[in-house]
Amino acid sequence: MPQDVIIPVEFPHMVNPDPGRAYAREHRWGDRYRVTDDPVRWQRIRAAEPGKLVAYTSPEARGSGYDLAVDQMCFFFYFDNLVEELFFDNPSQAAPFIQRMADVLDPDIPSALHDRSVPAVAMLADLWADSSARMSWQWRHRAAGHWMDYLWANLAEAVDRYRGTAPTSIGSYLRIRRASIGLTPVLDMYEVAGGFEVPAGVYRQSDIRRLQTLACDLTVLGNDLVSHDKEDAVGDTYNAVIILRDHHGLSQRQAISQINAEFVRRAAEFHHLQGRLPGLCEALSFSSHDPALGGPGPGGRRAIRLPLPGTPLCPHDATLSLAECLHTWVGGHIDWMREAPRYAPEHALPGGRLAEA
């Protein structure tokens, strides 16, 4: 599918006013972990434009928090390519490798025992140390679980591809992809980069959980609309469009139309839930400490009014800010997909594999 594919719903969003910092950080990350020593691997990561994705999806990030968000996105694309290069044909090697990465999240394992000779381990160890040091134990507990879900879901995908047992229903497919797409660690990093923390009582509300699920689905389905033709060309069936065509008797055009419809339906539900969050705050007796929080920003979007680093947002503002982060992510991710050169055929992995978003 051409990269100017029409995503059926718009999510207006702001862009970070300092994209240059993100691009510069991307290159410093490559030098720090010596990824630039491998021109082929580095070119694949650069084709994903991780700095641009962060600039598009983190308009309020500043300083060291902004840098961490770029580091995280670079890691995602590095790990994505690594899994497909090394484990697609031999997933048995993936489990011990991923376990070494997961060990950096274990508070009972001293950092001196982390295997930093493995670049992916060093990357995640640095990300975790730098982000978790700024946050509460509740955030660390939640974020560690999200990282674990992400890491092991990627193994599940690799095994499915190896065995030829990829999901044949959209529901089963999305259950895996919601974790492997990596959005929940990104949401956790929004808090780090923004200098705020969502209280546990807010994070676990059903409307907030549903908004997160919808944002994951919109990310996955939007990606599949953009990339299905190239994935189809190399025999990768881990795509919602291909699943509908191959297992549900639909033509290619019918499958695209149905995924478009699913995208529109989920987007409408997202906007509906976001609109009723003030009622959730009222039900929980959350009151705003910042009356200006709801004011419109550039392009009609509300600016996320963040406190000084280390200052917690009140529950009301945290609720609305988290929802705004989700909205901004979906909109920025859509615009990034339209522009990123990684979807071009020349960025396929060895053996014809394509990196996923």
Coordinates of C-alpha atoms in Angstrom, one line a residue:
M1 CA 0.0 0.0 0.0
P2 CA 1.4 3.5 -0.8
Q3 CA 2.7 5.4 2.2
D4 CA 0.2 8.1 1.6
V5 CA -2.5 5.6 2.7
I6 CA -5.6 7.3 4.0
I7 CA -6.1 6.6 7.7
P8 CA -9.8 7.1 8.1
V9 CA -9.8 9.3 11.2
E10 CA -7.7 12.3 12.3
F11 CA -6.3 12.9 15.7
P12 CA -5.1 16.5 15.8
H13 CA -2.0 17.0 17.8
M14 CA 0.8 19.4 18.6
V15 CA 4.5 18.7 17.7
N16 CA 7.5 19.2 20.0
P17 CA 9.0 22.7 19.3
D18 CA 12.5 21.3 19.5
P19 CA 12.7 18.3 17.1
G20 CA 16.4 19.0 16.6
R21 CA 17.1 17.8 20.1
A22 CA 15.4 14.5 19.4
Y23 CA 17.3 14.0 16.1
A24 CA 20.6 14.8 17.8
R25 CA 19.8 12.4 20.7
E26 CA 19.1 9.6 18.3
H27 CA 22.6 9.9 16.9
R28 CA 24.2 10.1 20.3
W29 CA 22.3 6.9 21.3
G30 CA 23.7 5.2 18.2
D31 CA 27.2 6.2 19.1
R32 CA 26.8 5.4 22.8
Y33 CA 25.9 1.7 22.2
R34 CA 28.1 1.5 19.0
V35 CA 25.1 0.7 16.8
T36 CA 26.6 3.1 14.3
D37 CA 29.5 0.6 13.9
D38 CA 27.1 -1.6 12.0
P39 CA 26.0 0.6 9.0
V40 CA 23.3 -1.8 7.8
R41 CA 21.7 -2.1 11.3
W42 CA 22.0 1.6 11.9
Q43 CA 20.4 2.4 8.6
R44 CA 17.4 0.3 9.5
I45 CA 17.0 2.1 12.7
R46 CA 17.4 5.5 11.1
A47 CA 14.8 4.5 8.5
A48 CA 12.3 4.3 11.4
E49 CA 13.1 7.9 12.4
P50 CA 12.7 7.3 16.1
G51 CA 13.5 10.9 16.9
K52 CA 10.8 12.2 14.6
L53 CA 8.3 9.8 16.2
V54 CA 9.1 11.1 19.7
A55 CA 8.9 14.7 18.5
Y56 CA 5.5 14.0 16.9
T57 CA 4.1 12.2 20.0
S58 CA 5.7 14.0 22.9
P59 CA 5.0 17.7 22.4
E60 CA 5.5 18.7 26.0
A61 CA 8.7 16.7 26.7
R62 CA 11.8 18.7 27.6
G63 CA 15.3 18.2 28.8
S64 CA 16.5 14.9 30.1
G65 CA 13.0 13.4 30.0
Y66 CA 12.8 14.1 26.3
D67 CA 16.2 12.4 25.8
L68 CA 15.0 9.3 27.7
A69 CA 11.9 9.1 25.5
V70 CA 14.2 9.1 22.4
D71 CA 16.4 6.5 23.9
Q72 CA 13.4 4.3 24.5
M73 CA 12.2 4.6 21.0
C74 CA 15.6 3.8 19.6
F75 CA 15.7 0.7 21.8
F76 CA 12.3 -0.4 20.5
F77 CA 13.4 -0.4 16.9
Y78 CA 16.7 -2.0 17.7
F79 CA 15.1 -4.8 19.6
D80 CA 12.4 -5.3 16.9
N81 CA 15.0 -5.8 14.2
L82 CA 17.1 -8.0 16.5
V83 CA 14.3 -10.4 17.3
E84 CA 13.4 -10.8 13.6
E85 CA 17.0 -11.2 12.5
L86 CA 18.1 -13.6 15.2
F87 CA 15.0 -15.5 16.4
F88 CA 12.5 -15.8 13.6
D89 CA 14.2 -19.0 12.3
N90 CA 15.3 -20.2 15.8
P91 CA 13.1 -18.9 18.6
S92 CA 14.6 -21.4 21.1
Q93 CA 17.5 -18.9 21.4
A94 CA 15.1 -16.1 22.3
A95 CA 13.9 -17.2 25.7
P96 CA 17.3 -17.1 27.5
F97 CA 18.2 -13.9 25.7
I98 CA 15.0 -12.2 26.8
Q99 CA 15.4 -13.5 30.3
R100 CA 18.7 -11.7 30.5
M101 CA 17.0 -8.5 29.5
A102 CA 14.1 -9.1 32.0
D103 CA 16.6 -9.5 34.8
V104 CA 17.4 -5.8 34.7
L105 CA 13.9 -5.2 36.0
D106 CA 14.4 -7.5 39.0
P107 CA 15.2 -5.4 42.1
D108 CA 16.7 -8.5 43.7
I109 CA 19.4 -8.7 41.0
P110 CA 22.3 -6.2 41.6
S111 CA 23.1 -4.1 38.6
A112 CA 26.6 -5.4 38.7
L113 CA 25.3 -8.8 37.6
H114 CA 23.5 -7.4 34.5
D115 CA 25.2 -8.8 31.3
R116 CA 26.1 -5.5 29.8
S117 CA 28.3 -7.2 27.2
V118 CA 25.0 -7.7 25.3
P119 CA 24.0 -4.3 23.9
A120 CA 20.2 -4.8 24.2
V121 CA 20.7 -5.6 27.9
A122 CA 22.8 -2.5 28.5
M123 CA 20.2 -0.4 26.6
L124 CA 17.3 -1.6 28.7
A125 CA 19.3 -1.5 31.9
D126 CA 20.2 2.2 31.4
L127 CA 16.6 3.0 30.4
W128 CA 15.2 1.3 33.5
A129 CA 17.8 2.8 35.9
D130 CA 17.3 6.4 34.5
S131 CA 13.5 6.3 34.4
S132 CA 12.7 4.3 37.5
A133 CA 15.0 6.4 39.8
R134 CA 12.6 9.4 39.2
M135 CA 9.4 7.6 40.1
S136 CA 7.5 6.0 43.0
W137 CA 7.5 2.3 43.9
Q138 CA 4.0 2.0 42.5
W139 CA 5.1 3.3 39.1
R140 CA 8.1 1.0 39.1
H141 CA 5.9 -2.0 39.9
R142 CA 3.5 -1.1 37.1
A143 CA 6.2 -0.2 34.5
A144 CA 8.2 -3.4 35.2
G145 CA 5.1 -5.4 34.4
H146 CA 4.6 -3.5 31.2
W147 CA 8.2 -4.2 30.1
M148 CA 7.8 -7.9 30.9
D149 CA 4.6 -8.1 28.8
Y150 CA 6.3 -6.4 25.9
L151 CA 9.4 -8.6 26.0
W152 CA 7.7 -11.9 26.3
A153 CA 4.9 -11.0 23.8
N154 CA 7.7 -10.5 21.2
L155 CA 8.8 -14.1 21.9
A156 CA 5.2 -15.3 21.4
E157 CA 5.1 -13.6 18.0
A158 CA 8.4 -15.2 17.0
V159 CA 7.2 -18.6 18.0
D160 CA 3.9 -18.2 16.1
R161 CA 5.8 -17.2 13.0
Y162 CA 8.2 -20.1 13.3
R163 CA 5.5 -22.7 13.8
G164 CA 3.1 -21.2 11.3
T165 CA 0.5 -20.7 14.1
A166 CA -0.2 -17.0 13.8
P167 CA -3.6 -16.0 15.0
T168 CA -6.5 -16.5 12.6
S169 CA -9.0 -14.1 14.4
I170 CA -8.6 -10.4 14.9
G171 CA -9.4 -10.8 18.6
S172 CA -6.6 -13.3 19.2
Y173 CA -4.2 -11.2 17.1
L174 CA -4.9 -8.0 19.0
R175 CA -4.5 -9.7 22.4
I176 CA -0.8 -10.4 21.5
R177 CA -0.1 -7.2 19.6
R178 CA -1.4 -5.0 22.4
A179 CA 1.6 -6.1 24.4
S180 CA 4.2 -6.6 21.6
I181 CA 3.6 -3.1 20.1
G182 CA 5.1 -1.6 23.2
L183 CA 2.6 1.2 23.8
T184 CA 2.3 0.7 27.6
P185 CA 6.0 1.3 28.3
V186 CA 5.7 4.4 26.1
L187 CA 2.8 5.6 28.3
D188 CA 4.9 5.0 31.4
M189 CA 7.7 7.1 29.8
Y190 CA 5.2 10.0 29.2
E191 CA 5.1 10.4 32.9
V192 CA 8.9 10.3 33.3
A193 CA 9.4 12.8 30.4
G194 CA 6.6 15.0 31.7
G195 CA 7.6 15.0 35.3
F196 CA 4.2 13.7 36.6
E197 CA 2.8 10.4 37.8
V198 CA -0.7 9.0 37.4
P199 CA -2.0 7.8 40.8
A200 CA -2.7 4.1 41.0
G201 CA -6.3 4.8 41.7
V202 CA -6.7 6.7 38.5
Y203 CA -4.7 4.3 36.3
R204 CA -6.9 1.4 37.3
Q205 CA -10.2 3.0 36.4
S206 CA -12.1 1.1 33.8
D207 CA -12.5 4.0 31.4
I208 CA -8.7 4.7 31.6
R209 CA -7.9 1.0 30.9
R210 CA -10.3 1.0 28.0
L211 CA -8.7 4.2 26.6
Q212 CA -5.3 2.5 26.7
T213 CA -6.7 -0.6 25.0
L214 CA -8.2 1.5 22.2
A215 CA -5.0 3.4 21.7
C216 CA -3.1 0.1 21.4
D217 CA -5.7 -1.1 18.8
L218 CA -5.5 2.1 16.8
T219 CA -1.7 1.9 16.8
V220 CA -1.8 -1.7 15.6
L221 CA -4.6 -1.4 13.0
G222 CA -3.1 1.9 11.6
N223 CA 0.2 0.1 11.2
D224 CA -1.4 -2.8 9.5
L225 CA -3.2 -0.5 7.0
V226 CA 0.1 1.1 6.1
S227 CA 2.3 -2.0 5.9
H228 CA 0.1 -5.0 4.8
D229 CA 1.1 -5.0 1.1
K230 CA 4.8 -5.1 1.9
E231 CA 4.3 -7.8 4.7
D232 CA 2.2 -9.8 2.3
A233 CA 5.0 -9.7 -0.3
V234 CA 7.5 -11.4 2.1
G235 CA 5.0 -13.9 3.5
D236 CA 4.5 -12.2 6.9
T237 CA 0.9 -13.1 8.0
Y238 CA 1.0 -11.1 11.3
N239 CA -1.2 -8.4 10.0
A240 CA -5.0 -7.8 10.5
V241 CA -5.7 -7.2 6.8
I242 CA -3.9 -10.4 5.8
I243 CA -5.7 -12.4 8.6
L244 CA -9.1 -11.3 7.3
R245 CA -8.2 -12.1 3.7
D246 CA -6.6 -15.4 4.3
H247 CA -8.9 -16.8 7.1
H248 CA -12.3 -15.1 6.6
G249 CA -13.0 -15.3 2.9
L250 CA -12.6 -11.6 2.2
S251 CA -10.9 -10.0 -0.8
Q252 CA -8.0 -7.7 -0.2
R253 CA -10.2 -4.7 -0.8
Q254 CA -12.9 -6.0 1.5
A255 CA -10.3 -6.7 4.3
I256 CA -8.9 -3.2 4.0
S257 CA -12.4 -1.8 4.2
Q258 CA -13.3 -3.8 7.3
I259 CA -10.1 -2.8 9.1
N260 CA -10.9 0.8 8.2
A261 CA -14.3 0.4 9.7
E262 CA -12.7 -1.1 12.9
F263 CA -10.4 1.8 13.1
V264 CA -13.3 4.3 12.8
R265 CA -15.3 2.5 15.4
R266 CA -12.5 2.4 17.9
A267 CA -11.7 6.0 17.3
A268 CA -15.3 7.0 18.0
E269 CA -15.3 5.1 21.2
F270 CA -12.0 6.7 22.2
H271 CA -13.3 10.2 21.7
H272 CA -16.5 9.3 23.6
L273 CA -14.6 8.0 26.6
Q274 CA -12.2 10.9 26.6
G275 CA -15.1 13.3 26.6
R276 CA -16.7 11.7 29.7
L277 CA -13.5 11.7 31.9
P278 CA -14.5 15.0 33.7
G279 CA -17.5 13.0 34.9
L280 CA -15.1 10.3 36.2
C281 CA -13.2 12.9 38.1
E282 CA -16.4 14.3 39.6
A283 CA -17.5 10.8 40.7
L284 CA -14.2 10.3 42.4
S285 CA -14.3 13.8 43.9
F286 CA -11.2 14.9 42.0
S287 CA -10.9 18.6 41.6
S288 CA -8.5 20.5 39.4
H289 CA -5.6 22.4 40.9
D290 CA -5.1 24.1 37.5
P291 CA -8.3 25.7 36.1
A292 CA -6.4 26.4 32.9
L293 CA -5.8 22.8 32.1
G294 CA -8.9 22.5 29.9
G295 CA -8.1 25.5 27.8
P296 CA -7.5 25.0 24.1
G297 CA -4.0 24.9 22.7
P298 CA -2.7 25.3 19.2
G299 CA -4.8 23.5 16.7
G300 CA -7.6 23.2 19.1
R301 CA -5.8 20.6 21.3
R302 CA -5.5 21.2 25.0
A303 CA -1.9 21.8 26.2
I304 CA -0.8 19.4 28.9
R305 CA 0.0 21.7 31.8
L306 CA 2.8 19.8 33.7
P307 CA 4.3 20.7 37.0
L308 CA 7.9 21.1 37.9
P309 CA 9.8 17.8 37.8
G310 CA 9.2 15.8 40.9
T311 CA 5.9 17.5 41.6
P312 CA 2.9 15.1 41.4
L313 CA -0.1 16.1 39.4
C314 CA -3.4 16.1 41.3
P315 CA -5.6 13.2 40.4
H316 CA -7.9 15.4 38.2
D317 CA -5.1 16.8 36.1
A318 CA -3.3 13.4 36.0
T319 CA -6.5 11.8 34.6
L320 CA -6.9 14.3 31.8
S321 CA -3.2 14.5 31.1
L322 CA -2.9 10.7 30.6
A323 CA -5.9 10.7 28.2
E324 CA -4.3 13.6 26.3
C325 CA -1.0 11.7 26.1
L326 CA -3.0 8.8 24.5
H327 CA -4.7 11.1 22.1
T328 CA -1.4 12.7 21.1
W329 CA 0.3 9.3 20.7
V330 CA -2.3 8.1 18.2
G331 CA -2.3 11.3 16.2
G332 CA 1.5 11.6 16.1
H333 CA 1.9 7.9 15.3
I334 CA -0.4 8.3 12.3
D335 CA 1.5 11.2 10.9
W336 CA 4.9 9.5 11.5
M337 CA 3.7 6.4 9.6
R338 CA 2.8 8.5 6.6
E339 CA 6.4 9.9 6.5
A340 CA 8.8 7.3 7.8
P341 CA 10.9 5.6 5.1
R342 CA 11.1 2.3 7.0
Y343 CA 8.0 1.1 5.1
A344 CA 9.9 1.2 1.8
P345 CA 10.9 -2.2 0.3
E346 CA 14.6 -1.4 0.4
H347 CA 14.4 -1.5 4.2
A348 CA 13.4 -5.2 4.3
L349 CA 15.4 -7.4 6.6
P350 CA 17.7 -10.2 5.3
G351 CA 15.7 -12.9 3.7
G352 CA 13.0 -10.5 2.8
R353 CA 11.7 -9.8 6.3
L354 CA 10.3 -6.4 7.0
A355 CA 10.6 -4.6 10.3
E356 CA 7.3 -3.8 11.9
A357 CA 6.2 -0.5 13.4

